[in-house]
Amino acid sequence: MSAPAPIRPATLAVSRSHFGFSPDGREIACVRTSSEASTLELWSFAARSARPHTLRTRRFGQLPSKARASEPDLVHHGKAVDPYAQLLPLGDGRVLVLTDRGELAELELIDPLAPRTHILGQVRGASGYLLPSPSAAQLGFLVAREDPEQTAVWRLTDGPPGVEPLVRLPGAVSGGVWLDTDADLLALNLSRPGHAVEGVLADLRRGSWQPLFSLSPGSDDQILLHHQRSKLLLVRSTSTGADRVGWVLLDGAGSVRFPDRLCPTHIPLTVDDGGQRVLLRRESGALSALDLYSPRDDKLTALTLPPGRTGDQAHLNGRTVRVPFSSPARPSTLVTVSPNGSCSALPDEPGPEQPPWASADLLRLGGGIEAIVYGGAKWRSCEHLVLALHHTEGALWHWEFHPLFQDLAAVGVAVIAPNHRAEDGKWGGPDLAGVISLGHHLRSQRPGLPGPILLGGGHGGRLGLQAAGSTPGLWSACVAMAPLLTEDDDLGRIMAANTAPVLLIHGSRDETVPVGRARMLRRNLAGPSVTGPSMRYFEVDAGHDAVAAVDRGTLREKVVAFCRGGLAPSPGVR
C-alpha cells in the first residue's frame, strides 16, 4: 500500500472523544469534550458526504436555560453530557446513552424529533456496557454487575417496562456476541472465583445459561466475535499455556484453528459484510496498529496508519475502514482508511486553524521501561520534570492525545509517562519499587536539577504518595488526584518522612473514595508543624473518574500551575 496522506485538522478533534457505532456502522455517535464544552453529536454515513447533527451540548459554567440564539438546531441544549457516557446509535437517528452514576446505571434514549429526553430507567449495577440488538424488537441490551457475585443482562425497550432483567450469571461477565438474529442466544465470557474464564451461552428467552466454549479445565477461554451470515466465530484460549487467538466456523464441520499469523495481542474489532475479512487491532506497548485477516486463505495484511492509537470499535466495508484514532499530537477523531492506503479524518473540510500540539517521543529507559516523553531531549535539562503514573492499576499509557501532558508541555514542563514490560511480555504500569527505581534513574540523568514531580490520579495518586513517603529527598513535589484511600489507611504514617510539597485534589461527589478520607489524609499530612513540606488541598464538585483522569480544564490549570511552581492559573490550557 502507498504511504497514508497526513491526517488533516478537523472540528471533530477535541481534547477527549468517545465514540459509539450503530450495528450497521452507518451512524456514529460521539461525545466530544474540551475545556469549554461537552457535545453529543451524531454522524451519518448514509449519504455521500457525512455531516454531524448535534443532539446535545453544554458549555461549562452555562445554566441549562441559557441556550444561544445562534444554535437553533440543538436538541436538549444545556443539559450536561457525561464525558464517560457510553453511546449506542440505533441507525434511525436515535441514540441510547448509558451513564454510570456510581452504583446506578441510567439508561436514556435521545430522539432528535422528540421535545425531551426519554429516561428508560435506572438499574443497580456497576461496570455496565451496552450491546446492540440484532432485532428491531428491542433497542439494545445492558450488561452490568448487580453485586460482586452476580451479573445481569437487561433488555431495553422504548415502551414499558423500559428496562427488563432477563438472566443472571454467577460472577463477572465480559464481551457479548449474538448467535441468532432474534436476540435470544447471547454468548458471553464468565469469570467466577476459583474457575478459569469460560465462554457461556445465555438463553435470554428462558432466562438460563450453560457452558459453551472451554478447551481445558484450567484454561481461560473467551468468545471474541461472531459473524451471523458466515458463522465465523473468533476466540481466545490459553489451553496450551500460551495466549492464542483462533477461529472456527459454527457449522459443526471443523475444530478451532489457531493460525501462527495471529498473535496474542490481536483484538478482533469487526468483520466485513461477507464474513471474508476480519479487522484486528494489534497491540505493541503504547502503540496499536490495524491488520486485515482473511481466514479462508490465512492471509494477514497490515494497514498503513500513522503511529497512534486506534479505538475499540470500527466499521469495515469491503476494504474501507472507519475507526477512531488519536496520537500525542492529534486529538481524537474518526479516520477513514481507503483501499489504496490513504488516510483522512472527518470532516472533509479543514477546521479552524490551531497552533500545533506538542509532539512526543517513545523511549526505552532500561529495566523493561518504555516511556512516552514530552519535551524531546530537553527533558534532561528542563527545570521541571513530571513522572506521570496511570490512574488505573495494571493499565498503561497509550500513544494518544493527553490534554494534561499537552498543557504541561506548553509551559515548558517535561513529562515522562512510563509503561513496564514484565518478564512474561505483558505491559502495565510500574509498581512501587519500579517507580522508585525510575526516580533514581531520572535523578542521575539530571545532575544539579530538581528531582521529578510525582503525578497521578486514582491508583497512580496512591502510588505517588507512597513513593514520596518511602524515598524522601528523591522527589521535588507530589500531585495526587482522587487517590485510592482505604478506611484505615496508613498513608499518613508513610508520608511522615516526606519532604516534598504535596498537592491533593479530591471530588466532593467521589463515589469510589469518600471525600472524608481525603480530608483525613489532609489533616494528617498538614500536621501541627509549620516547618514541614507545604500542603495544598482542593475539593472540586466532581466524581472520582473526572478528578483521577484530570478531565476538566480547571483541574488541569491547578495541576499545571503547581508543577511549574506557582498557584496562578497557567496560560495555554485548552
mmCIF file of N, CA and C in Angstrom, residues 170-223:
data_model
loop_
_atom_site.group_PDB
_atom_site.id
_atom_site.type_symbol
_atom_site.label_atom_id
_atom_site.label_comp_id
_atom_site.label_asym_id
_atom_site.label_seq_id
_atom_site.Cartn_x
_atom_site.Cartn_y
_atom_site.Cartn_z
ATOM 1 N N PRO A 170 -23.582 -16.080 37.667
ATOM 2 C CA PRO A 170 -22.826 -16.015 38.923
ATOM 3 C C PRO A 170 -21.362 -15.639 38.711
ATOM 4 N N GLY A 171 -21.072 -14.358 38.681
ATOM 5 C CA GLY A 171 -19.703 -13.916 38.515
ATOM 6 C C GLY A 171 -19.633 -12.645 37.693
ATOM 7 N N ALA A 172 -18.438 -12.370 37.174
ATOM 8 C CA ALA A 172 -18.222 -11.200 36.321
ATOM 9 C C ALA A 172 -18.314 -11.626 34.863
ATOM 10 N N VAL A 173 -18.934 -10.785 34.054
ATOM 11 C CA VAL A 173 -19.165 -11.104 32.648
ATOM 12 C C VAL A 173 -18.496 -10.049 31.782
ATOM 13 N N SER A 174 -17.960 -10.480 30.647
ATOM 14 C CA SER A 174 -17.399 -9.556 29.666
ATOM 15 C C SER A 174 -17.826 -10.002 28.273
ATOM 16 N N GLY A 175 -17.611 -9.125 27.293
ATOM 17 C CA GLY A 175 -17.936 -9.453 25.911
ATOM 18 C C GLY A 175 -19.427 -9.542 25.674
ATOM 19 N N GLY A 176 -19.785 -10.247 24.629
ATOM 20 C CA GLY A 176 -21.184 -10.412 24.260
ATOM 21 C C GLY A 176 -21.353 -10.424 22.754
ATOM 22 N N VAL A 177 -21.595 -11.600 22.163
ATOM 23 C CA VAL A 177 -21.854 -11.705 20.727
ATOM 24 C C VAL A 177 -23.111 -12.528 20.523
ATOM 25 N N TRP A 178 -23.882 -12.168 19.495
ATOM 26 C CA TRP A 178 -25.156 -12.833 19.228
ATOM 27 C C TRP A 178 -24.950 -14.034 18.327
ATOM 28 N N LEU A 179 -25.615 -15.125 18.676
ATOM 29 C CA LEU A 179 -25.553 -16.339 17.870
ATOM 30 C C LEU A 179 -26.825 -16.553 17.058
ATOM 31 N N ASP A 180 -27.803 -15.642 17.188
ATOM 32 C CA ASP A 180 -29.019 -15.714 16.385
ATOM 33 C C ASP A 180 -29.457 -14.306 16.030
ATOM 34 N N THR A 181 -30.491 -14.199 15.206
ATOM 35 C CA THR A 181 -30.986 -12.894 14.772
ATOM 36 C C THR A 181 -32.207 -12.439 15.558
ATOM 37 N N ASP A 182 -32.681 -13.249 16.494
ATOM 38 C CA ASP A 182 -33.866 -12.903 17.275
ATOM 39 C C ASP A 182 -33.533 -12.359 18.659
ATOM 40 N N ALA A 183 -32.226 -12.177 18.948
ATOM 41 C CA ALA A 183 -31.781 -11.671 20.245
ATOM 42 C C ALA A 183 -32.183 -12.598 21.388
ATOM 43 N N ASP A 184 -32.078 -13.902 21.141
ATOM 44 C CA ASP A 184 -32.363 -14.886 22.181
ATOM 45 C C ASP A 184 -31.088 -15.534 22.722
ATOM 46 N N LEU A 185 -30.107 -15.773 21.865
ATOM 47 C CA LEU A 185 -28.916 -16.521 22.234
ATOM 48 C C LEU A 185 -27.700 -15.594 22.236
ATOM 49 N N LEU A 186 -27.167 -15.360 23.430
ATOM 50 C CA LEU A 186 -26.070 -14.416 23.612
ATOM 51 C C LEU A 186 -24.873 -15.144 24.221
ATOM 52 N N ALA A 187 -23.734 -15.101 23.537
ATOM 53 C CA ALA A 187 -22.503 -15.706 24.053
ATOM 54 C C ALA A 187 -21.735 -14.671 24.853
ATOM 55 N N LEU A 188 -21.336 -15.035 26.071
ATOM 56 C CA LEU A 188 -20.628 -14.149 26.981
ATOM 57 C C LEU A 188 -19.417 -14.879 27.561
ATOM 58 N N ASN A 189 -18.528 -14.131 28.198
ATOM 59 C CA ASN A 189 -17.379 -14.704 28.885
ATOM 60 C C ASN A 189 -17.580 -14.535 30.383
ATOM 61 N N LEU A 190 -17.573 -15.639 31.104
ATOM 62 C CA LEU A 190 -17.890 -15.651 32.527
ATOM 63 C C LEU A 190 -16.643 -15.941 33.352
ATOM 64 N N SER A 191 -16.405 -15.100 34.353
ATOM 65 C CA SER A 191 -15.287 -15.285 35.276
ATOM 66 C C SER A 191 -15.847 -15.440 36.679
ATOM 67 N N ARG A 192 -15.530 -16.601 37.301
ATOM 68 C CA ARG A 192 -16.003 -16.882 38.657
ATOM 69 C C ARG A 192 -14.818 -17.197 39.558
ATOM 70 N N PRO A 193 -14.891 -16.868 40.840
ATOM 71 C CA PRO A 193 -13.810 -17.209 41.760
ATOM 72 C C PRO A 193 -13.545 -18.714 41.760
ATOM 73 N N GLY A 194 -12.283 -19.074 41.630
ATOM 74 C CA GLY A 194 -11.925 -20.487 41.616
ATOM 75 C C GLY A 194 -12.103 -21.171 40.286
ATOM 76 N N HIS A 195 -12.554 -20.452 39.264
ATOM 77 C CA HIS A 195 -12.764 -21.023 37.934
ATOM 78 C C HIS A 195 -11.973 -20.223 36.898
ATOM 79 N N ALA A 196 -11.565 -20.892 35.846
ATOM 80 C CA ALA A 196 -10.987 -20.203 34.710
ATOM 81 C C ALA A 196 -12.095 -19.487 33.932
ATOM 82 N N VAL A 197 -11.714 -18.513 33.121
ATOM 83 C CA VAL A 197 -12.693 -17.813 32.281
ATOM 84 C C VAL A 197 -13.218 -18.788 31.226
ATOM 85 N N GLU A 198 -14.522 -18.814 31.033
ATOM 86 C CA GLU A 198 -15.114 -19.710 30.042
ATOM 87 C C GLU A 198 -16.189 -18.983 29.243
ATOM 88 N N GLY A 199 -16.328 -19.408 28.005
ATOM 89 C CA GLY A 199 -17.421 -18.902 27.190
ATOM 90 C C GLY A 199 -18.712 -19.599 27.549
ATOM 91 N N VAL A 200 -19.772 -18.819 27.748
ATOM 92 C CA VAL A 200 -21.059 -19.399 28.119
ATOM 93 C C VAL A 200 -22.132 -18.887 27.164
ATOM 94 N N LEU A 201 -23.223 -19.630 27.109
ATOM 95 C CA LEU A 201 -24.360 -19.250 26.275
ATOM 96 C C LEU A 201 -25.526 -18.880 27.173
ATOM 97 N N ALA A 202 -25.985 -17.644 27.053
ATOM 98 C CA ALA A 202 -27.153 -17.184 27.809
ATOM 99 C C ALA A 202 -28.385 -17.258 26.909
ATOM 100 N N ASP A 203 -29.380 -18.000 27.374
ATOM 101 C CA ASP A 203 -30.655 -18.086 26.664
ATOM 102 C C ASP A 203 -31.583 -17.047 27.290
ATOM 103 N N LEU A 204 -31.727 -15.909 26.610
ATOM 104 C CA LEU A 204 -32.484 -14.799 27.180
ATOM 105 C C LEU A 204 -33.985 -15.084 27.208
ATOM 106 N N ARG A 205 -34.451 -15.943 26.341
ATOM 107 C CA ARG A 205 -35.881 -16.260 26.333
ATOM 108 C C ARG A 205 -36.258 -17.107 27.555
ATOM 109 N N ARG A 206 -35.374 -18.030 27.911
ATOM 110 C CA ARG A 206 -35.650 -18.913 29.041
ATOM 111 C C ARG A 206 -35.051 -18.401 30.352
ATOM 112 N N GLY A 207 -34.181 -17.408 30.276
ATOM 113 C CA GLY A 207 -33.552 -16.886 31.481
ATOM 114 C C GLY A 207 -32.547 -17.847 32.085
ATOM 115 N N SER A 208 -31.847 -18.614 31.248
ATOM 116 C CA SER A 208 -30.897 -19.600 31.733
ATOM 117 C C SER A 208 -29.565 -19.440 31.002
ATOM 118 N N TRP A 209 -28.550 -20.152 31.506
ATOM 119 C CA TRP A 209 -27.252 -20.128 30.835
ATOM 120 C C TRP A 209 -26.592 -21.495 30.968
ATOM 121 N N GLN A 210 -25.622 -21.764 30.079
ATOM 122 C CA GLN A 210 -24.913 -23.036 30.106
ATOM 123 C C GLN A 210 -23.520 -22.838 29.510
ATOM 124 N N PRO A 211 -22.547 -23.712 29.858
ATOM 125 C CA PRO A 211 -21.206 -23.611 29.263
ATOM 126 C C PRO A 211 -21.268 -23.781 27.746
ATOM 127 N N LEU A 212 -20.386 -23.077 27.049
ATOM 128 C CA LEU A 212 -20.376 -23.130 25.591
ATOM 129 C C LEU A 212 -18.989 -23.390 25.033
ATOM 130 N N PHE A 213 -17.964 -22.707 25.568
ATOM 131 C CA PHE A 213 -16.629 -22.827 24.992
ATOM 132 C C PHE A 213 -15.607 -22.933 26.110
ATOM 133 N N SER A 214 -15.023 -24.137 26.255
ATOM 134 C CA SER A 214 -13.968 -24.373 27.229
ATOM 135 C C SER A 214 -13.114 -25.516 26.714
ATOM 136 N N LEU A 215 -11.837 -25.248 26.396
ATOM 137 C CA LEU A 215 -10.984 -26.252 25.788
ATOM 138 C C LEU A 215 -10.293 -27.145 26.804
ATOM 139 N N SER A 216 -10.075 -26.625 28.012
ATOM 140 C CA SER A 216 -9.480 -27.439 29.070
ATOM 141 C C SER A 216 -9.906 -26.861 30.407
ATOM 142 N N PRO A 217 -9.915 -27.692 31.473
ATOM 143 C CA PRO A 217 -10.429 -27.208 32.766
ATOM 144 C C PRO A 217 -9.696 -26.001 33.330
ATOM 145 N N GLY A 218 -8.396 -25.873 33.063
ATOM 146 C CA GLY A 218 -7.640 -24.782 33.669
ATOM 147 C C GLY A 218 -7.346 -23.623 32.755
ATOM 148 N N SER A 219 -7.879 -23.637 31.533
ATOM 149 C CA SER A 219 -7.541 -22.575 30.575
ATOM 150 C C SER A 219 -8.585 -21.472 30.570
ATOM 151 N N ASP A 220 -8.126 -20.262 30.268
ATOM 152 C CA ASP A 220 -9.031 -19.135 30.048
ATOM 153 C C ASP A 220 -9.469 -19.164 28.590
ATOM 154 N N ASP A 221 -10.756 -19.324 28.358
ATOM 155 C CA ASP A 221 -11.297 -19.455 27.005
ATOM 156 C C ASP A 221 -12.391 -18.416 26.802
ATOM 157 N N GLN A 222 -12.206 -17.552 25.804
ATOM 158 C CA GLN A 222 -13.122 -16.440 25.599
ATOM 159 C C GLN A 222 -13.664 -16.427 24.177
ATOM 160 N N ILE A 223 -14.891 -15.976 24.057
ATOM 161 C CA ILE A 223 -15.532 -15.770 22.762
ATOM 162 C C ILE A 223 -15.406 -14.284 22.424
#
